[in-house]
XYZ file of C-alpha atoms in Angstrom:
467
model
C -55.681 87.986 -92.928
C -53.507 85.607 -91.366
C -50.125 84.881 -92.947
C -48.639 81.075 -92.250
C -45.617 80.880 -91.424
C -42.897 77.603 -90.854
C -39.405 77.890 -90.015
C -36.469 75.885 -90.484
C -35.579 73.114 -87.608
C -31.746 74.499 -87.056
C -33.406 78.057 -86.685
C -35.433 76.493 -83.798
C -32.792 75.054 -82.307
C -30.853 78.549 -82.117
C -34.077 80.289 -81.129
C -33.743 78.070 -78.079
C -29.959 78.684 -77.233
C -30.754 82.404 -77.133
C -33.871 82.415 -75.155
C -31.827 80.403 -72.291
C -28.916 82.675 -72.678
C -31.127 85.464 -72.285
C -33.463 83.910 -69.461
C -30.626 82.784 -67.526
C -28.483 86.427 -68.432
C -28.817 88.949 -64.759
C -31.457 91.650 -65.761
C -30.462 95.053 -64.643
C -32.988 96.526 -62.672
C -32.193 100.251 -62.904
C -34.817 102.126 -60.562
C -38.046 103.057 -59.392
C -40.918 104.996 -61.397
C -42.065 107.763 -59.279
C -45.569 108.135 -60.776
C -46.186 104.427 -60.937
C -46.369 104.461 -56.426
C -48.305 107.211 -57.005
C -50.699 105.677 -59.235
C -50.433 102.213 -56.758
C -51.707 104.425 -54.040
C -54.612 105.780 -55.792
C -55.616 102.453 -56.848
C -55.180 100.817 -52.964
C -56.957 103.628 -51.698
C -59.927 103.540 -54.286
C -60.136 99.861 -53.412
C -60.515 100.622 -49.449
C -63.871 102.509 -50.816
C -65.178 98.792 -51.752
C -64.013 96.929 -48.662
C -67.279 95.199 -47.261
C -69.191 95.380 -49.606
C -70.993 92.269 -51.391
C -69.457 90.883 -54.138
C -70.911 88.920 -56.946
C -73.351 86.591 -55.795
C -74.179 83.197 -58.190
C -72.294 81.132 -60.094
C -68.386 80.411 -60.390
C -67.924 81.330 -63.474
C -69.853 84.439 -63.058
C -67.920 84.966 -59.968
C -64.853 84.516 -62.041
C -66.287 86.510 -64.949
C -66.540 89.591 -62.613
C -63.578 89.351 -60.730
C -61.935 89.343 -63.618
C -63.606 92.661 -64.902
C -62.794 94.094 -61.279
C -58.994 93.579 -62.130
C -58.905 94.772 -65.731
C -56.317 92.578 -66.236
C -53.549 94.075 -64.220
C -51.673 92.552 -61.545
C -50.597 95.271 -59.280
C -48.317 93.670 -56.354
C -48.318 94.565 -53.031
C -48.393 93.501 -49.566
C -51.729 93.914 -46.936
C -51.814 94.976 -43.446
C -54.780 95.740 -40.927
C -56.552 98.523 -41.972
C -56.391 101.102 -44.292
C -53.561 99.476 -46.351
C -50.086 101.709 -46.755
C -47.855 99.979 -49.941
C -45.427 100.723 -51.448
C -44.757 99.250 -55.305
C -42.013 99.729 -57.342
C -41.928 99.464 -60.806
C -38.730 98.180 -62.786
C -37.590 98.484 -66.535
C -34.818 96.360 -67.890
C -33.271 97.898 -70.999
C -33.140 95.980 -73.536
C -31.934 98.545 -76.720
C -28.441 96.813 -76.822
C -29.649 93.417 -77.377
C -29.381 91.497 -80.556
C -32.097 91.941 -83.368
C -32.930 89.234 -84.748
C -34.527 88.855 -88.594
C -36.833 85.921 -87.964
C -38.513 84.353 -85.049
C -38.651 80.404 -85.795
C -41.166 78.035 -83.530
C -39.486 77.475 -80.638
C -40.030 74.101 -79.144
C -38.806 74.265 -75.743
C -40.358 77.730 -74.248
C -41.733 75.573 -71.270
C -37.808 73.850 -70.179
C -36.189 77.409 -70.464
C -39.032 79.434 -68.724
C -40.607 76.791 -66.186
C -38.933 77.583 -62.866
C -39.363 80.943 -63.451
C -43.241 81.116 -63.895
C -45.161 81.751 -61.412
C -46.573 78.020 -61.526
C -43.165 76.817 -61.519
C -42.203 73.325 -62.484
C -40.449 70.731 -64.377
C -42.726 70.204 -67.826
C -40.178 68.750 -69.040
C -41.728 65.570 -70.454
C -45.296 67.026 -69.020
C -45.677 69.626 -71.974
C -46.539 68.618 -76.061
C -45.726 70.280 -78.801
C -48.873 72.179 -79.752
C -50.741 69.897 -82.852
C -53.722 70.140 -85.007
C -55.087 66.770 -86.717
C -51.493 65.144 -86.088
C -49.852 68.470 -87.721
C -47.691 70.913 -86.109
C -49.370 74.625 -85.592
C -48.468 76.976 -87.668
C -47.190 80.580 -86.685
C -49.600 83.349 -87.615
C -48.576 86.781 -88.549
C -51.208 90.158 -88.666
C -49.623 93.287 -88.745
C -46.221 93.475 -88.449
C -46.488 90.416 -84.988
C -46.408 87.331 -85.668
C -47.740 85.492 -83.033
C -46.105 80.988 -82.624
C -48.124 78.971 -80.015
C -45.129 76.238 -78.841
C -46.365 73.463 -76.360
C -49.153 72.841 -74.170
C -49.552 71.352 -71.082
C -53.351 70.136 -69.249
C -53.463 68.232 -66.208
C -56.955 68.734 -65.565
C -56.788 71.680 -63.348
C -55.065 74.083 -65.637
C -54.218 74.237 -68.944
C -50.747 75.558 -69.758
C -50.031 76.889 -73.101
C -46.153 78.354 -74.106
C -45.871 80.842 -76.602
C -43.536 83.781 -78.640
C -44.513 87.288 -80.030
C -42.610 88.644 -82.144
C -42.663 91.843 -83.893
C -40.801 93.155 -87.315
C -40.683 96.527 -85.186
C -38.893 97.210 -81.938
C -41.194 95.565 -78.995
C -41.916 98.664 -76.784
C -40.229 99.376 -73.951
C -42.549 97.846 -71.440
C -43.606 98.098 -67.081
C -42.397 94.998 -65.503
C -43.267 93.645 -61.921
C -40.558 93.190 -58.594
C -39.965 90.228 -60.042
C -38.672 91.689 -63.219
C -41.098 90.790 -65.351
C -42.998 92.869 -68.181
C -46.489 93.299 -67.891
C -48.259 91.845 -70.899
C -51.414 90.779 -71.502
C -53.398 88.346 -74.333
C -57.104 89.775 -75.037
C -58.187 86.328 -76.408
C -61.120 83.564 -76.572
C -60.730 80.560 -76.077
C -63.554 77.386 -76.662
C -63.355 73.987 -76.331
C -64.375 70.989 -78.325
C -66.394 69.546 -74.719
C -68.163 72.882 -73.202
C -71.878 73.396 -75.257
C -70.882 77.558 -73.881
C -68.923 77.814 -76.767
C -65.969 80.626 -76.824
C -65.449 82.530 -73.912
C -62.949 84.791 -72.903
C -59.403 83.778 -71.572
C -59.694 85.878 -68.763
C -62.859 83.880 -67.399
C -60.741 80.997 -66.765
C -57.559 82.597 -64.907
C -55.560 84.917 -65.896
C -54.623 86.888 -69.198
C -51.227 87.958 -68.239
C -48.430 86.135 -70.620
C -45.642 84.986 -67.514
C -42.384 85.292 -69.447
C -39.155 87.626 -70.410
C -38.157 89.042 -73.511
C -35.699 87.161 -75.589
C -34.295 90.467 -77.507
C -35.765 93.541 -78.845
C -37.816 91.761 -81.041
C -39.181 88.976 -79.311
C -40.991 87.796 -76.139
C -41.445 84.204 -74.640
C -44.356 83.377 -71.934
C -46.953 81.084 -70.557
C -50.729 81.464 -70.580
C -52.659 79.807 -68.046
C -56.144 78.702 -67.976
C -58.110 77.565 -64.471
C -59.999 74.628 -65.547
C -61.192 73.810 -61.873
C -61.860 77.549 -61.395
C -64.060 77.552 -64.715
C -65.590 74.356 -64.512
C -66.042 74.026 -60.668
C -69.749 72.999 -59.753
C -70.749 72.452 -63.223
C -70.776 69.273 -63.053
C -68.214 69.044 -66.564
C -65.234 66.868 -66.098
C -62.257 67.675 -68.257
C -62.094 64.435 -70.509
C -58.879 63.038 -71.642
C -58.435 64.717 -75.150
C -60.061 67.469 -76.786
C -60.018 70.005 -79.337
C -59.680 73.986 -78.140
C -59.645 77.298 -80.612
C -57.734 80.056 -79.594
C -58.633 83.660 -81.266
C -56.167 86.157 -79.805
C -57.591 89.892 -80.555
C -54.831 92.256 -78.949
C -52.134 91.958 -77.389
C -51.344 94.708 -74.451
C -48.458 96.150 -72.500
C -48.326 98.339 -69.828
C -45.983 101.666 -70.879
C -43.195 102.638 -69.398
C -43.700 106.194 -70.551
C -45.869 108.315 -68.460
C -48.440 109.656 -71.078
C -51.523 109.899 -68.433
C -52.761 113.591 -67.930
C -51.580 115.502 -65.133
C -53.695 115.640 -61.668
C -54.986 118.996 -62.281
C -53.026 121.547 -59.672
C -56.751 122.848 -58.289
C -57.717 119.134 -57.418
C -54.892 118.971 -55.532
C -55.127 122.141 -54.063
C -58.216 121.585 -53.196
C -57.197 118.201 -51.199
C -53.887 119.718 -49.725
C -56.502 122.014 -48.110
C -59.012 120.469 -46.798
C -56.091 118.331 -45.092
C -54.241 121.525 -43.448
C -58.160 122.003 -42.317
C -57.991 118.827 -40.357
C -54.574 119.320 -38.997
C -53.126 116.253 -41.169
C -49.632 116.208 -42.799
C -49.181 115.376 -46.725
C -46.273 112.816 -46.826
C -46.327 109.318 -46.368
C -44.757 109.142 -43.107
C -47.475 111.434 -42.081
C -49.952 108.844 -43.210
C -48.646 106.180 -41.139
C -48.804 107.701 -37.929
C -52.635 108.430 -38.701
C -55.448 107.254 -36.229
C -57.852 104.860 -37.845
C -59.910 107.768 -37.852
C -57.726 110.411 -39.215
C -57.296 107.616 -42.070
C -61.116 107.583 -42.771
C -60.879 111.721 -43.643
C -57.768 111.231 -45.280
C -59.529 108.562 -47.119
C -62.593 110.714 -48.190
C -60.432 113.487 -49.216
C -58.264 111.411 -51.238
C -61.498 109.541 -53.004
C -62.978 112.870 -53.300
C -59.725 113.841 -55.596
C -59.564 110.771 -57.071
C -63.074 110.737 -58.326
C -62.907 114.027 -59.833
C -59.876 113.286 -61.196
C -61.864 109.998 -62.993
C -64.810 112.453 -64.221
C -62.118 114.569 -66.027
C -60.659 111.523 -68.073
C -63.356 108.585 -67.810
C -61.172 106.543 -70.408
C -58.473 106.357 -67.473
C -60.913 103.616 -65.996
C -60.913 101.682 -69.069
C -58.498 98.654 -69.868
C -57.091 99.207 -72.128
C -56.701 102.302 -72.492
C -54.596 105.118 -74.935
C -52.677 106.302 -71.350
C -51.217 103.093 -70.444
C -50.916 100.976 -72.852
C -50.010 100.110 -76.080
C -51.400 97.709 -78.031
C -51.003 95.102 -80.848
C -54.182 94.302 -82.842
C -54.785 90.737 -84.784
C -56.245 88.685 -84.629
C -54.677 85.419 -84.488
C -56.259 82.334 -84.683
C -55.392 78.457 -83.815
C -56.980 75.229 -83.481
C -54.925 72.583 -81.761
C -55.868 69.151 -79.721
C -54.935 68.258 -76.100
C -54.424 65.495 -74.700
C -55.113 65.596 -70.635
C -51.752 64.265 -69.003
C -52.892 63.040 -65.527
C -49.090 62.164 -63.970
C -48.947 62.711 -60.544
C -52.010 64.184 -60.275
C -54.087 63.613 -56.976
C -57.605 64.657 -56.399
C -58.902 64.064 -53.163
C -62.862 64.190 -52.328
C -63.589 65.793 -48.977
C -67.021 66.621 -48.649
C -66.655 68.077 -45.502
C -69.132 70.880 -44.910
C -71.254 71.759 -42.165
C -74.956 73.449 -42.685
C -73.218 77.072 -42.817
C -71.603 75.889 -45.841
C -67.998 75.673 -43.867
C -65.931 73.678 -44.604
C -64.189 71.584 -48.279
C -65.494 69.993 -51.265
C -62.440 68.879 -52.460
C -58.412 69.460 -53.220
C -56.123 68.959 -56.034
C -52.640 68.839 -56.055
C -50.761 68.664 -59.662
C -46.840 69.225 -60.440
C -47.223 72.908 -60.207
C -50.705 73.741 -58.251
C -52.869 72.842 -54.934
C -56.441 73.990 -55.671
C -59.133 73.800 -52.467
C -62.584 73.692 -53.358
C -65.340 75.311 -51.055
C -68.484 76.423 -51.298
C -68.649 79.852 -52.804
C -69.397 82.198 -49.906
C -68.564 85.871 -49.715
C -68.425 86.059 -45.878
C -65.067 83.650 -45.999
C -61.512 83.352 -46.934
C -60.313 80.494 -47.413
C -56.283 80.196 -46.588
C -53.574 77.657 -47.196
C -50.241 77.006 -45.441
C -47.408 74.392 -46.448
C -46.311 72.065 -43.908
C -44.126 74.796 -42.866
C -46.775 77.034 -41.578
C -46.036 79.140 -44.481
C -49.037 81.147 -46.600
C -49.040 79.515 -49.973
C -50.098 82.313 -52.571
C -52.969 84.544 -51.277
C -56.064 83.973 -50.215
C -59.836 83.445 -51.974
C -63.137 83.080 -52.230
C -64.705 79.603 -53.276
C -62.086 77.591 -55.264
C -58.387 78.627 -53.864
C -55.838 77.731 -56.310
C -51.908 78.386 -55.483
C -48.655 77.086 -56.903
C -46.331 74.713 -54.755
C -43.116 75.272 -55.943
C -41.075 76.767 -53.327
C -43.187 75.130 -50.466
C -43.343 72.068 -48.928
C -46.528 71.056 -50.312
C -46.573 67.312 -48.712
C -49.132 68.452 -46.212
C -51.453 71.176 -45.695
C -53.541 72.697 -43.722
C -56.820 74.514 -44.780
C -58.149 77.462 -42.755
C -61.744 79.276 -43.830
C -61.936 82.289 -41.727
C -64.024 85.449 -41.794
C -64.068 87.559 -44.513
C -63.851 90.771 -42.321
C -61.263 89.759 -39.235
C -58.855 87.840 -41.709
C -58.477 91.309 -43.944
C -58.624 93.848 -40.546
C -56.742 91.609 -38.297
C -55.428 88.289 -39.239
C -53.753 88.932 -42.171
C -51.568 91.596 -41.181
C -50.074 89.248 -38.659
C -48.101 87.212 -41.479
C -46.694 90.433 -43.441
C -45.816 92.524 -41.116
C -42.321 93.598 -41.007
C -41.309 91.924 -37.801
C -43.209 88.585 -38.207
C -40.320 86.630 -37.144
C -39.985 88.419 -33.773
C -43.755 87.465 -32.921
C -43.439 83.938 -34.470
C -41.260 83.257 -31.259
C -44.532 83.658 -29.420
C -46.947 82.721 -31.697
C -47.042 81.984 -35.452
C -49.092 82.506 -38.189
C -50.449 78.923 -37.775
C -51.004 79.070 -34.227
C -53.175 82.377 -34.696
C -55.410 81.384 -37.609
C -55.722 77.602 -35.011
C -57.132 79.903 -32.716
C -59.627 82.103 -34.843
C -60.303 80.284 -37.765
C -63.995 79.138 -38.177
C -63.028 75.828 -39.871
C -59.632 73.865 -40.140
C -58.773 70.829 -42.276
C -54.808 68.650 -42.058
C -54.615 67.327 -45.715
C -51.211 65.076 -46.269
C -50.155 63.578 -49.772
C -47.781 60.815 -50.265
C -44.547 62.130 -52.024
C -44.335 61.824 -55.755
C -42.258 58.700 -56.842
C-alpha cells in the first residue's frame, strides 16, 4: 500500500541546494564498457535485417504504440551512415559511492530550474512549470517498498506535457548505464489517463518516451523529467488538449539498465561456428576489417552475424524481453497520483499549413513551443520527413508522420521542412550530414543544398522572435 509522505519546507529548500551542487558538480566519466559496443553492434546489425520492410500501417497512436514496442524502451545512441551502418557506442558510469547519503528525500520544488538546460528538451520553465496539485492541494510523495517515489512540477503547453520528479530509495540506488551524455539510463513503466480522452489509461510510453532525463543527486536519490507527446498521441484524432484537466499517473516499475555484465556468455561453438564460415569467405574478424568490406561482402557478413545472433536469441529468449533479469534491475510499486493541469499556452505558435499534394506530400501543420518544433504530415511509411534550423543544421533526427525535435541549441526562427524518400534518405542522403568530414564537402555543397536537390517536397517556415 502506499505510504504518504510530507516533508518539512527548510528540508526542501536544502534538497534543492544539493541537487544544483550536484547537477552543476563535473561528472567523471571513467571509461568505456567493452561488452556494451559489442552488444550495440548486435543490436545495429539485427536492425539492418528489418531495413525496408513495412512498418505499422493505421493509426498514430497505433503507429506510436508499436514503435514504441520496437524500442523496448531503450535509447541506444549512435550515428547513421549509407549502408550497412558501422557505430561505435560507448557506455559511461559515473561513480557515485563517495557521495553524501542522505536520510530523507523532501519534495523538491524546483527539479525543472536545476535540470532544464540539461534535458534533452532544454529550456527555461522557470515561471512555465507548476507545482504539481490535486483539488488545490499539494501531491503527496508515495513510498512502496523501500522507494519512495515525489512528483514536483508540471509543465503542458499543448504539445507535450512535462512532468519533474525524484526517486529515492532507503537502499543504495544501483550503480546504473548512462548515455555519452552522461546520463543514467532509467526508465518509468507507468499509465497515464486523462480527465478529457473517453480511451481511458494508457501507457506512458504511447505518448513519447518512458525514459526519466535527469542525474542522480547522491547515492540515494535521482532527479528527472518525464515527457509526454500530446501532438504525437492525439494527432488526427480530432481531440484538442483543453485548457485544464485532470490526469492519473500509476507508475508500476521503475527500471535501470546495469552496469554489471550478468548476460550469458555467446556460447564459444556459435562463435566458432561464425569465425568459420567467415575464414570460408576470405573475410577478416575485426572491425577495421569490416569497414573495408564491399557492400556485398557486408551482406554475408551480415547473414553470418544474424545467423549467430539468432541462435544466440533461441538459447536465452528472455534476452529479447524488456525488461529483463540480464539487464536490468528493477523497482516494483506501484505508485499512484492524481493531479490537475492547467495548459500554459505562452509563446506558443501553431501554424496551419495544409499543404499536401494527392501523394499525400507535403504538411498539415507545425508547432513551435519554448522547448519543441513538431511538423505534422500525413503518416506515410515511404517518407522521412527532416528538419533543419536556419542554419542548415539537422534538428534532432528524422520521422515518420508527426516529427517532433527540441530547439534549444538551434536557431529555430526559421525552418525548412524536407519529406524525402524513405529508402535514398537512409542509403544515401543521410550519411552526407554525419560523416566524418562533412565540413570539407560543405565547401561544395551542404547538407541543405543536397536534400534542395533530392527532396520530394520542401517547405520555408519563419516565426517572429519571442518578445
Amino acid at each position: 500500500m502506499d505510504k504518504q509522505i510530507k516533508y518539512p519546507q527548510q528540508d526542501a529548500a536544502q534538497l534543492g541546494q544539493h541537487i544544483s551542487n550536484t547537477i552543476n558538480g563535473t561528472f567523471p566519466l571513467p571509461g568505456q564498457v567493452e561488452h556494451a559496443k559489442e552488444e550495440a553492434f548486435a543490436k545495429i546489425r539485427a536492425m539492418e535485417a528489418e531495413k525496408g520492410q513495412a512498418k505499422t500501417q493505421g493509426s498514430t497512436r497505433a503507429y506510436a504504440k508499436q514503435k514504441r514496442k520496437r524500442a523496448k524502451g531503450r535509447k541506444i545512441f549512435f550515428q547513421g551512415f549509407a549502408g550497412a551502418s558501422v557505430a561505435i557506442i560507448a557506455f559511461f558510469y559515473i561513480n557515485i559511492s563517495n557521495l553524501a547519503v542522505a536520510a530523507q528525500v523532501p519534495i523538491a520544488t524546483h527539479i525543472f530550474e536545476l535540470l532544464g538546460e540539461s534535458l534533452e528538451f532544454a529550456g527555461d520553465y522557470t515561471d512555465l512549470a507548476e507545482p504539481v496539485k490535486s483539488s488545490g492541494a499539494e501531491v503527496e510523495s508515495k513510498t512502496a517498498g523501500e522507494t519512495t517515489l515525489t512528483l514536483s512540477e508540471v509543465y503542458c503547453n499543448g504539445s507535450a506535457l512535462y512532468l519533474s520528479l525524484a526517486i529515492h530509495t532507503e537502499g543504495t540506488f544501483p550503480d546504473t548505464f548512462t548515455d555519452q551524455f552522461g546520463k543514467q539510463l532509467v526508465d518509468a513503466n507507468a499509465l497515464v489517463d486523462f480527465s478529457f480522452d473517453t480511451e481511458g489509461a494508457v501507457e506512458w510510453g504511447n505518448g513519447g518516451d518512458t525514459y526519466i532525463d535527469g542525474k542522480m543527486v547522491d547515492g540515494h536519490t535521482y532527479a528527472g523529467v518525464i515527457r509526454f507527446d500530446m501532438s504525437q498521441y492525439f494527432s488526427g484524432t480530432g481531440i484538442e488538449v483543453p485548457d485544464n484537466f485532470h490526469a492519473s499517473l500509476s507508475v508500476s516499475k521503475l527500471i535501470g539498465e546495469k552496469l554489471q555484465n550478468t548476460r550469458p556468455e555467446l556460447p564459444q561453438d556459435l562463435k566458432e561456428t561464425y569465425e568459420a564460415a567467415m575464414k570460408e569467405h576470405g573475410l577478416g574478424l575485426t572491425d577495421e576489417d569490416y569497414q573495408q568490406f564491399t557492400e556485398e561482402q557486408k551482406e554475408i557478413e551480415h547473414q553470418l552475424f544474424s545467423e549467430m545472433w539468432n541462435a544466440y536469441c533461441e538459447l536465452y529468449p528472455e534476452r529479447l524481453e524488456y525488461p529483463n533479469e540480464y539487464d536490468n534491475w528493477i523497482m516494483d510499486g506501484p505508485w499512484e497520483f492524481e493531479f490537475d493541469v492547467s495548459k500554459n499556452s505562452e509563446n506558443v505558435i501553431r501554424k496551419e499549413i495544409g499543404d499536401v499534394d494527392e501523394r499525400g506530400l507535403g504538411i498539415l501543420s507545425i508547432t513551435k513551443t519554448p522547448m519543441e518544433i513538431s511538423v505534422e504530415s500525413e503518416l506515410n511509411v515511404d517518407y522521412f520527413t527532416v528538419i533543419l534550423d536556419a542554419d542548415g543544421n539537422l534538428m534532432g533526427g528524422d520521422c515518420l508522420g508527426l516529427c517532433t525535435v527540441p530547439i534549444s541549441t538551434y536557431d529555430a526562427s526559421k525552418v525548412d521542412i524536407y519529406i524525402c524518400d524513405y529508402i535514398e534518405y537512409m542509403d544515401e542522403l543521410k550519411g552526407y550530414w554525419w560523416s566524418t568530414d562533412y565540413k570539407e564537402k560543405a565547401k561544395e555543397k551542404t547538407f541543405k543544398q543536397l536534400l534542395d536537390e533530392r527532396c520530394l517536397y520542401h517547405k520555408e517556415v519563419t516565426f517572429e522572435p519571442n518578445p
